[in-house]
Amino acid sequence: MPRCPAGQFVWNPKKVLIIFLLCLTASALFFVLKHQSSEAATWSDFDFKPSYKDEEDDDHPSWVKNDTEVDKLLGGILKGGLDEKSCRSRYQSAWYHKGLKHQPSSHLISALRSYEALHKRCGPYTESYNKTVRYLDSMEFNSSTNTECKYVVWTPRDGLGNRIITLASTFLYALLTKRVLLVDRRVHVSDLFCEPFPENSWLVPSDFPIIDEFDKLNKQYSMSYGNMLKNNLVPGPKNASSLIKPFVYLHVVHDYDDDDKRFFCDDDHTFLQEVPWHILKSNIYFVPSFFMMPIFQQHLDLLFPEKDTVFYFLGRYLFHPTNMIWKAITRYYNAYLARADERIGIQVRVFETEPDPFAPYMEQILDCVFTENVLPQVNLALESLSGHSSNRTKAVLVTSLSSKYYKTLKNMYDEHPTETGEMVQVFQPSHEVEQHTEKEVHNMKAWAEMYLLSLTDKLVTSSKSTFGYVAQGLGGMKPWILYRPEEYKSPNPACQRAKSMEPCFQATPDHDCKTRNWLDTGKVLPYVRHCEDMQWTWGLKLFGKDGES
Ligand SMILES: *[C@@H]1O[C@H](CO)[C@@H](O)[C@H](O)[C@H]1NC(C)=O
Ligand SMILES: *[C@@H]1O[C@H](CO)[C@@H](O)[C@H](O)[C@H]1NC(C)=O
Ligand SMILES: *[C@@H]1O[C@H](CO)[C@@H](O)[C@H](O)[C@H]1NC(C)=O
Ligand SMILES: *[C@@H]1O[C@H](CO)[C@@H](O)[C@H](O)[C@H]1NC(C)=O
Ligand SMILES: *[C@@H]1O[C@H](CO)[C@@H](O)[C@H](O)[C@H]1NC(C)=O
């Protein structure tokens, strides 16, 4: 067994870290050999079983003391009375999230009920849907015609984290414009999430007339709003034609240009609101810009008096893991996390590959958790054979594509007692070396991991990661953000506590809609400001009252 140097250490995180890291290489190798079997067990715990046996797992877990006190409808955002067996997570999530951290406004609750009625009336294969879909066959639409139902179709781009934050953004757009949200069905959405709306599906039917166009949607697409503006295809003073195409493509991707960004200008919605079908593709959380649009402001103020709760409520309303994933989440939670006194999530997203950035990232993580008192330091002078002087336990859930961070933390707490006497256990459900967005099982694991992170009590996330945004948003948590190391040097300070739990809107519009001049959009409203994890003006985020909440 390799020994780390023993000695007396004063309270100095950095010093402990460096010495620890020096002996790490030797220990890590030894550790891999010693723990190979236990790691295999961790893997199999995260397998996805096809389904539940009937009646199994309907009871609340033993650590829930009084089930009748649990607010299963999440303050009223969820509609009661839906079938529980087909989507167990919908009503069971309240047990695991241990109550709501904020209360929804009555306006939000009634907006969701109205939306559900609209979705029922206009969803796939209803009379109104059939009528409106026919305009797509003829590709002609007279803008003076008023269709009963209008739609926004969401199509995916990039990783699962991006998909979740853009789907929530698109749903808010649907709520604000009274459009029906439909979702591209070809990306295993139904393997990941239950149907959120009662009585009719949110999936685009497979016989949708322009479904083959979805793959062609990009910045160059001729029917994108930006290109239509460039080609004078938008009716207005220059072109008074009332015959328009029945759909418009909204390109809300980080590479969008100033014309595409006119989607965030009030005046442009005079035309956009006429078009029955909006097809939207995005990879960014574009919610904050709606708060800067006078046409939506009043409604948004009523829906979200606490501005930084948008993703928290819309996420908890929309994203219910399917039974198969819920089973994996709850089995894992009950086996490893439920009994700890405190749960800590650490989400590591490494962007560099060569040379291996492990050492600076690991140093940064340790520096952060020790300095911010998220985890206790270890006493390297002692081995942990003697047991723990306190019965408090902390369970650490690490998510990363690599297992090195998990192994290092686990090794450290397995071999040495903590300064506080607490017991720290470290877990990692799964790891894959690269990100495989299209692989179904990869996305199922990623979703289960995001959800598990959202169930922790304290969260440490990597900056600019949508995976972390989803976890913090669903959990209603303000994470400690690990700044990205520059040039392989871990930054100082290693991390900083976020002031808002909202995701960051990266690649934000930066023009004034009226004057078309450059505008620092982070300085217009007190509750829409630049993100903590982005440089300078490259991101907008919603904050609570006075920037706190
Ligand atoms: C559980 O809570 C309900 C409502 O607060 C109460 O009426 C009931 O007595 C409680 N049951 C137990 C076993 O504590
Ligand atoms: C809508 O069209 C589908 C076939 O495309 C049909 O099965 C369905 O009955 C229609 N709905 C109504 C309400 O007529
Ligand atoms: C469009 O509809 C309006 C009102 O119904 C009608 O006056 C106009 O002639 C129509 N335009 C075309 C090109 O069909
Ligand atoms: C005006 O728009 C229509 C369709 O929206 C298009 O066919 C026509 O070419 C446009 N006219 C000009 C002058 O660009
Ligand atoms: C800690 O564990 C001991 C022995 O199991 C027990 O007697 C004691 O009550 C526990 N203390 C707390 C605070 O749970």
XYZ file of C-alpha atoms and ligand atoms in Angstrom:
619
model
C 0.000 0.000 0.000
C 1.631 3.291 -1.024
C 1.813 5.787 1.826
C 1.317 9.468 1.540
C 3.854 11.506 3.504
C 2.778 11.846 7.111
C 3.215 14.931 9.224
C 1.519 17.690 11.085
C -0.408 20.092 8.874
C -1.665 23.481 9.797
C -4.943 24.715 8.291
C -3.669 25.379 4.816
C -5.674 23.773 2.058
C -3.136 24.397 -0.676
C -0.303 22.739 1.212
C -2.330 19.653 1.972
C -3.438 19.512 -1.613
C -0.048 19.629 -3.137
C 1.387 16.989 -0.871
C -1.648 14.893 -1.480
C -1.350 15.271 -5.219
C 2.313 14.302 -5.102
C 1.539 10.888 -3.715
C -1.519 10.472 -5.791
C -0.118 8.882 -8.902
C 1.176 5.877 -6.989
C -1.975 5.482 -4.905
C -4.288 5.787 -7.871
C -2.777 2.843 -9.679
C -2.893 0.705 -6.574
C -6.438 1.803 -5.999
C -7.594 0.764 -9.461
C -6.342 -2.784 -8.920
C -7.746 -3.017 -5.424
C -11.201 -1.668 -6.277
C -11.914 -3.046 -9.683
C -14.661 -5.330 -8.423
C -16.432 -2.666 -6.400
C -16.466 -0.350 -9.391
C -18.161 -2.986 -11.503
C -20.871 -3.131 -8.853
C -21.407 0.604 -9.155
C -21.879 0.255 -12.877
C -24.502 -2.423 -12.662
C -26.448 -0.381 -10.112
C -27.156 2.102 -12.847
C -28.498 -0.344 -15.410
C -31.861 0.520 -16.829
C -34.445 -2.165 -16.266
C -37.264 -2.305 -18.798
C -40.117 -1.610 -16.405
C -41.655 -1.937 -12.997
C -43.394 -5.002 -11.789
C -46.876 -3.942 -10.922
C -47.348 -2.627 -7.381
C -43.593 -2.602 -6.796
C -42.137 0.674 -5.534
C -45.454 2.450 -5.128
C -44.910 2.918 -1.420
C -42.924 5.835 -0.239
C -39.326 5.097 0.759
C -38.806 4.313 4.441
C -37.048 7.621 5.137
C -40.202 9.571 4.261
C -41.777 9.951 7.694
C -45.249 11.185 6.839
C -46.362 10.872 3.239
C -49.535 12.899 3.675
C -47.484 15.991 4.519
C -45.665 15.871 1.176
C -46.871 18.358 -1.417
C -47.014 16.027 -4.394
C -48.517 18.609 -6.746
C -45.627 21.010 -6.139
C -47.634 23.974 -4.956
C -50.236 23.345 -7.670
C -48.069 23.461 -10.780
C -48.845 19.791 -11.398
C -52.359 18.739 -12.210
C -53.663 16.062 -9.888
C -55.445 12.877 -10.823
C -53.194 11.633 -13.621
C -52.279 7.973 -13.833
C -49.477 7.393 -11.341
C -48.192 4.057 -12.631
C -47.379 5.211 -16.141
C -45.195 8.007 -14.808
C -44.174 7.392 -11.208
C -41.752 10.297 -11.028
C -44.455 12.910 -11.605
C -45.903 12.616 -8.112
C -42.999 10.832 -6.384
C -40.430 13.516 -7.092
C -41.720 15.553 -4.132
C -40.419 12.870 -1.749
C -36.939 13.049 -3.161
C -36.705 16.815 -3.590
C -37.977 17.222 -0.003
C -40.487 19.926 -0.658
C -40.547 23.079 -2.724
C -38.025 25.847 -2.119
C -40.286 28.498 -3.646
C -44.017 28.880 -4.109
C -45.482 29.287 -7.596
C -47.652 32.331 -8.291
C -51.375 31.819 -8.816
C -50.876 33.247 -12.311
C -48.378 30.544 -13.161
C -50.742 27.852 -11.928
C -53.655 29.193 -13.970
C -51.423 29.750 -17.029
C -50.406 26.083 -16.859
C -54.029 24.935 -16.561
C -55.001 27.130 -19.559
C -52.070 25.758 -21.500
C -53.190 22.208 -20.771
C -56.657 23.035 -22.088
C -55.122 24.572 -25.209
C -52.910 21.537 -25.738
C -55.885 19.263 -25.421
C -57.858 21.297 -27.956
C -55.017 21.822 -30.454
C -52.626 18.912 -29.918
C -51.789 16.289 -32.562
C -54.728 15.008 -34.668
C -57.331 17.282 -33.165
C -59.630 18.989 -35.642
C -57.721 22.267 -35.312
C -54.385 20.553 -35.747
C -55.559 18.726 -38.873
C -56.778 21.996 -40.311
C -53.635 23.959 -39.538
C -51.268 21.226 -40.683
C -52.837 21.320 -44.147
C -51.335 24.757 -44.817
C -47.962 23.025 -44.734
C -48.977 20.811 -47.660
C -49.930 23.734 -49.864
C -47.114 25.937 -48.499
C -49.368 28.947 -48.847
C -50.987 30.958 -46.174
C -52.958 34.177 -46.269
C -51.856 36.165 -43.239
C -55.337 37.619 -42.900
C -56.646 34.155 -42.081
C -56.957 33.527 -38.387
C -56.225 29.936 -37.420
C -57.632 28.761 -34.134
C -54.360 27.201 -33.035
C -50.774 28.208 -33.601
C -47.721 26.115 -32.879
C -44.071 26.177 -31.968
C -42.145 23.025 -32.817
C -38.948 22.391 -30.875
C -36.079 20.577 -32.581
C -32.928 19.547 -30.705
C -29.316 20.524 -30.980
C -26.225 19.463 -29.005
C -26.120 17.623 -25.690
C -28.926 16.688 -23.339
C -28.300 19.685 -21.072
C -28.766 22.033 -24.045
C -31.896 20.169 -25.052
C -33.476 20.516 -21.637
C -32.773 24.246 -21.207
C -33.974 25.044 -24.742
C -37.107 22.962 -24.340
C -37.946 24.913 -21.178
C -37.271 28.195 -23.020
C -39.483 27.141 -25.909
C -42.271 26.187 -23.524
C -42.121 29.651 -21.963
C -42.377 31.113 -25.467
C -45.448 28.943 -26.034
C -47.010 30.162 -22.774
C -46.349 33.807 -23.630
C -47.663 33.590 -27.197
C -50.460 31.068 -26.606
C -48.860 28.622 -29.004
C -48.933 24.862 -28.686
C -45.540 23.259 -27.991
C -44.708 20.191 -30.051
C -41.450 18.293 -29.756
C -39.324 16.534 -32.366
C -40.009 12.890 -31.646
C -36.970 11.411 -33.332
C -34.503 12.023 -30.530
C -35.720 9.559 -27.909
C -37.580 12.261 -26.014
C -40.111 9.654 -24.957
C -37.394 7.401 -23.511
C -36.255 10.218 -21.256
C -39.364 12.149 -20.254
C -42.964 11.289 -19.522
C -45.588 13.147 -21.505
C -45.982 16.363 -19.491
C -49.417 17.441 -20.732
C -52.464 15.452 -19.796
C -54.746 14.096 -22.520
C -52.663 14.748 -25.617
C -49.103 14.084 -26.713
C -46.387 16.698 -27.092
C -44.621 14.690 -29.800
C -44.762 15.871 -33.405
C -46.663 13.152 -35.318
C -44.444 11.052 -37.586
C -46.552 12.073 -40.599
C -45.903 15.773 -39.994
C -45.553 17.231 -43.511
C -42.195 18.990 -43.133
C -40.543 16.578 -40.705
C -37.754 15.892 -43.228
C -36.845 19.566 -43.190
C -35.840 19.412 -39.508
C -32.380 18.054 -40.279
C -31.705 20.869 -42.742
C -32.417 23.640 -40.297
C -29.364 25.838 -39.816
C -28.190 29.408 -40.217
C -28.335 29.132 -44.028
C -31.867 27.748 -44.187
C -33.890 29.898 -46.593
C -36.984 30.093 -44.402
C -35.135 31.202 -41.292
C -36.469 34.484 -39.992
C -33.062 36.118 -40.447
C -32.838 35.053 -44.099
C -36.425 36.049 -44.775
C -35.579 39.535 -43.531
C -32.496 39.616 -45.730
C -34.488 38.493 -48.777
C -37.394 40.857 -48.194
C -39.864 38.025 -47.642
C -41.346 39.565 -44.551
C -44.451 41.668 -45.250
C -44.114 45.245 -44.117
C -43.709 48.657 -45.704
C -41.381 47.194 -48.352
C -43.543 44.207 -49.182
C -47.249 44.373 -48.600
C -48.115 40.849 -49.808
C -50.497 38.986 -47.511
C -49.579 35.580 -48.934
C -46.864 34.155 -46.757
C -45.344 30.771 -46.051
C -47.210 28.907 -43.313
C -44.050 28.419 -41.290
C -40.944 30.252 -40.251
C -37.745 28.769 -38.888
C -36.380 30.468 -35.768
C -32.632 30.002 -35.527
C -31.723 30.630 -31.882
C -28.295 29.019 -31.907
C -25.034 30.572 -30.612
C -23.966 31.345 -34.233
C -27.064 33.431 -35.008
C -26.689 36.861 -36.589
C -28.297 40.246 -36.009
C -31.245 39.425 -38.274
C -31.947 36.121 -36.497
C -31.773 37.995 -33.200
C -34.668 40.219 -34.265
C -36.729 37.376 -32.830
C -36.092 39.230 -29.549
C -37.603 42.501 -30.793
C -41.223 43.477 -30.163
C -41.941 44.901 -33.622
C -40.932 41.696 -35.372
C -43.624 39.792 -33.565
C -46.295 41.705 -35.491
C -45.349 39.500 -38.417
C -44.240 36.421 -36.480
C -47.520 36.128 -34.624
C -49.370 35.725 -37.946
C -47.400 32.632 -38.935
C -49.166 29.498 -37.720
C -46.080 27.280 -37.498
C -42.841 28.272 -35.826
C -40.080 25.705 -36.073
C -37.405 26.514 -33.525
C -33.909 25.162 -33.063
C -31.716 26.303 -30.228
C -28.860 25.318 -27.957
C -29.052 28.246 -25.524
C -31.302 29.240 -22.615
C -33.001 32.229 -24.220
C -35.512 32.974 -21.443
C -33.790 36.127 -20.062
C -34.325 38.075 -23.307
C -38.108 37.743 -23.036
C -37.913 39.772 -19.820
C -36.464 42.634 -21.873
C -39.341 42.650 -24.378
C -42.163 45.065 -23.457
C -44.769 42.815 -25.131
C -44.015 40.024 -22.631
C -42.885 41.944 -19.555
C -46.188 42.424 -17.814
C -47.198 38.812 -18.237
C -43.809 37.611 -17.014
C -43.998 39.802 -13.919
C -47.258 38.115 -12.984
C -46.062 34.597 -13.800
C -42.737 34.912 -12.007
C -42.728 37.497 -9.201
C -39.473 35.787 -8.179
C -37.564 36.176 -11.430
C -34.953 33.529 -10.756
C -37.498 30.708 -10.457
C -38.347 30.317 -14.160
C -36.366 27.172 -14.821
C -37.092 25.808 -11.363
C -40.848 25.791 -11.995
C -40.926 25.081 -15.728
C -38.317 22.342 -15.314
C -40.190 20.676 -12.480
C -43.404 20.966 -14.483
C -42.052 19.566 -17.750
C -39.306 17.061 -17.064
C -40.441 13.886 -15.366
C -38.062 10.943 -15.830
C -39.696 7.905 -17.432
C -40.283 4.893 -15.186
C -37.155 3.154 -16.388
C -34.954 6.126 -15.525
C -36.842 6.926 -12.354
C -36.187 3.419 -11.129
C -32.456 3.846 -11.738
C -32.482 7.235 -9.978
C -34.424 6.096 -6.918
C -32.539 2.813 -6.528
C -29.266 4.676 -6.616
C -30.483 7.395 -4.276
C -31.893 4.957 -1.748
C -28.810 2.745 -1.848
C -26.111 5.383 -1.500
C -27.427 8.839 -0.722
C -30.630 8.656 1.310
C -29.139 7.842 4.692
C -26.369 10.439 4.730
C -26.844 13.537 6.875
C -25.792 15.683 3.958
C -25.470 15.081 0.223
C -22.932 16.923 -1.878
C -22.919 16.907 -5.679
C -19.756 17.637 -7.633
C -20.171 18.013 -11.367
C -16.919 18.045 -13.285
C -16.905 19.082 -16.918
C -13.478 19.245 -18.489
C -13.167 20.983 -21.842
C -9.449 20.405 -22.512
C -8.100 17.006 -23.547
C -4.370 17.268 -24.299
C -2.342 17.391 -22.152
C -4.506 15.738 -19.518
C -5.812 18.606 -17.320
C -6.491 16.312 -14.358
C -3.979 17.807 -11.903
C -5.065 21.479 -12.086
C -8.769 20.529 -12.080
C -8.345 18.188 -9.115
C -6.386 20.790 -7.215
C -9.123 23.309 -7.930
C -11.896 21.000 -6.744
C -10.120 20.274 -3.458
C -9.270 23.928 -2.952
C -12.924 24.840 -3.524
C -14.563 22.244 -1.277
C -12.095 22.818 1.582
C -12.057 26.616 1.418
C -15.853 26.852 1.203
C -16.359 24.186 3.898
C -18.345 21.984 1.576
C -16.254 18.962 2.548
C -13.957 18.431 5.538
C -10.203 18.158 5.184
C -8.449 14.909 5.933
C -5.668 14.318 8.387
C -2.962 12.785 6.257
C -0.978 11.898 9.353
C -3.551 9.315 10.374
C -5.076 6.331 8.703
C -8.807 5.909 8.988
C -8.709 2.410 10.495
C -9.627 3.776 13.896
C -13.121 4.777 12.742
C -14.841 8.114 13.028
C -15.320 10.230 16.078
C -18.652 11.673 14.909
C -21.619 9.827 13.422
C -22.353 12.496 10.905
C -22.004 11.248 7.363
C -21.663 13.059 4.082
C -22.311 11.387 0.764
C -20.565 12.840 -2.255
C -21.914 12.235 -5.725
C -19.375 12.886 -8.455
C -20.370 13.118 -12.105
C -17.721 13.307 -14.772
C -16.829 11.654 -18.037
C -13.640 10.487 -16.308
C -13.455 8.444 -13.100
C -10.189 9.981 -11.870
C -11.823 12.712 -9.803
C -14.092 10.247 -8.084
C -11.232 7.824 -7.428
C -9.021 10.512 -5.976
C -11.691 11.776 -3.581
C -12.742 8.276 -2.610
C -9.170 7.233 -2.029
C -8.541 10.265 0.141
C -11.578 9.720 2.386
C -11.184 5.941 2.515
C -7.624 6.124 3.722
C -7.618 9.065 6.088
C -9.937 10.351 8.802
C -11.482 13.782 8.409
C -10.543 16.703 10.632
C -14.163 16.941 11.773
C -14.552 13.250 12.522
C -17.357 12.993 9.962
C -17.506 10.063 7.620
C -17.398 10.963 3.912
C -18.449 8.450 1.286
C -17.852 9.109 -2.396
C -19.872 7.731 -5.314
C -19.929 7.989 -9.058
C -22.771 6.328 -10.948
C -21.226 6.120 -14.387
C -18.508 7.499 -16.553
C -17.745 7.555 -20.222
C -14.617 8.932 -21.766
C -16.317 10.944 -24.489
C -19.672 12.558 -24.830
C -21.874 10.505 -27.166
C -24.890 12.671 -27.679
C -26.740 10.399 -30.050
C -26.460 7.282 -27.973
C -29.683 6.612 -26.220
C -28.195 4.950 -23.159
C -25.698 7.746 -22.783
C -28.530 10.251 -22.603
C -30.444 8.106 -20.139
C -27.413 7.985 -17.850
C -26.803 11.696 -18.283
C -30.423 12.448 -17.390
C -30.304 10.171 -14.334
C -27.093 11.860 -13.184
C -28.430 15.394 -13.637
C -31.480 14.414 -11.649
C -29.450 12.811 -8.866
C -27.329 15.954 -8.624
C -30.520 17.990 -8.281
C -31.397 15.915 -5.196
C -28.248 16.873 -3.293
C -28.056 19.520 -0.561
C -24.976 21.333 -1.834
C -23.732 21.492 -5.356
C -20.384 22.273 -6.965
C -20.549 22.720 -10.745
C -18.206 23.458 -13.617
C -18.657 26.838 -15.259
C -20.506 27.080 -18.590
C -21.901 23.564 -18.371
C -25.546 23.068 -19.287
C -25.456 19.732 -17.403
C -24.802 21.681 -14.204
C -27.426 24.301 -15.106
C -30.108 21.626 -15.289
C -29.088 20.073 -11.964
C -28.985 23.397 -10.089
C -32.211 24.589 -11.704
C -34.264 21.492 -10.910
C -32.848 21.385 -7.391
C -33.393 25.114 -6.816
C -29.769 25.416 -5.712
C -27.140 28.098 -5.988
C -24.009 26.122 -6.743
C -20.381 26.860 -6.130
C -19.059 27.453 -9.635
C -15.621 26.105 -10.527
C -14.041 28.585 -12.907
C -12.383 27.028 -15.866
C -8.610 26.769 -15.316
C -6.689 29.030 -17.688
C -3.564 27.576 -19.221
C -3.624 24.596 -16.894
C -3.362 26.716 -13.750
C -6.140 26.359 -11.251
C -7.710 29.766 -10.633
C -7.755 31.786 -7.443
C -10.312 31.773 -5.892
C -11.046 28.228 -7.002
C -14.800 28.748 -7.001
C -17.509 31.235 -6.177
C -21.054 30.800 -4.946
C -23.668 31.623 -7.585
C -26.233 34.273 -6.643
C -28.970 32.818 -8.798
C -30.045 29.275 -9.575
C -31.040 30.090 -13.156
C -29.135 28.769 -16.181
C -26.976 31.269 -18.035
C -28.131 32.490 -21.457
C -24.879 32.236 -23.378
C -24.388 34.180 -26.639
C -26.962 36.828 -25.854
C -28.321 39.519 -28.195
C -26.425 42.750 -27.738
C -28.317 45.298 -29.803
C -30.996 47.781 -28.977
C -34.106 46.814 -30.956
C -35.055 50.429 -31.709
C -31.730 52.151 -32.403
C -29.936 48.973 -33.545
C -26.851 50.167 -31.726
C -24.725 48.003 -29.476
C -26.205 47.751 -26.012
C -24.913 46.213 -22.804
C -28.027 44.105 -22.213
C -26.783 43.170 -18.736
C -27.251 46.751 -17.536
C -30.852 47.415 -18.565
C -32.853 45.676 -15.835
C -31.834 45.033 -12.215
C -32.797 41.349 -12.465
C -31.247 40.571 -15.872
C -27.489 40.709 -15.482
C -24.333 39.072 -16.714
C -23.663 35.484 -15.691
C -21.199 34.627 -12.972
C -19.538 31.987 -15.116
C -19.010 33.915 -18.354
C -16.515 36.597 -19.205
C -17.591 40.178 -19.566
C -20.848 40.677 -21.488
C -21.106 37.153 -22.883
C -24.132 35.963 -21.057
C -27.351 36.979 -19.342
C -29.000 35.492 -16.332
C -32.100 36.161 -14.261
C -31.530 37.164 -10.659
C -33.927 37.427 -7.753
C -34.823 40.680 -6.018
C -31.800 42.953 -5.584
C -29.648 40.351 -7.259
C -30.198 37.936 -4.402
C -33.059 35.639 -3.640
C -49.311 12.985 8.939
O -49.688 14.308 8.627
C -51.085 14.521 8.612
C -51.336 15.938 8.111
O -50.445 16.862 8.653
C -51.643 14.260 10.006
O -53.042 14.444 9.992
C -51.322 12.824 10.417
O -51.733 12.590 11.737
C -49.819 12.571 10.310
N -49.550 11.161 10.533
C -48.562 10.736 11.294
C -48.402 9.264 11.385
O -47.812 11.490 11.881
C -57.165 14.146 -37.996
O -56.530 13.401 -39.035
C -56.214 12.054 -38.715
C -55.534 11.425 -39.913
O -54.611 12.237 -40.475
C -57.479 11.295 -38.372
O -57.146 9.990 -37.967
C -58.201 12.007 -37.241
O -59.419 11.371 -36.967
C -58.447 13.453 -37.594
N -59.041 14.133 -36.450
C -60.280 14.627 -36.462
C -60.771 15.232 -35.164
O -60.984 14.602 -37.425
C -56.476 37.105 -47.977
O -57.636 37.186 -47.125
C -58.265 38.461 -47.164
C -59.368 38.452 -46.109
O -59.993 37.226 -46.037
C -58.781 38.720 -48.577
O -59.406 40.002 -48.636
C -57.608 38.684 -49.552
O -58.078 38.807 -50.863
C -56.852 37.371 -49.420
N -55.648 37.475 -50.223
C -55.278 36.505 -51.061
C -54.061 36.781 -51.868
O -55.878 35.458 -51.166
C -42.987 39.722 -51.008
O -43.235 38.512 -50.267
C -43.742 37.425 -51.057
C -44.063 36.256 -50.150
O -44.066 36.583 -48.822
C -42.709 37.041 -52.111
O -43.214 35.991 -52.905
C -42.363 38.247 -52.960
O -41.325 37.925 -53.839
C -41.958 39.455 -52.119
N -41.824 40.620 -52.920
C -40.684 41.305 -53.046
C -40.767 42.549 -53.870
O -39.641 40.945 -52.532
C -23.833 8.110 17.480
O -23.726 6.691 17.539
C -23.743 6.159 18.872
C -23.486 4.668 18.803
O -24.174 4.058 17.748
C -25.093 6.491 19.536
O -25.129 6.010 20.850
C -25.290 7.996 19.509
O -26.588 8.322 20.000
C -25.148 8.560 18.096
N -25.198 9.996 18.138
C -25.956 10.682 17.303
C -25.875 12.174 17.452
O -26.670 10.170 16.460
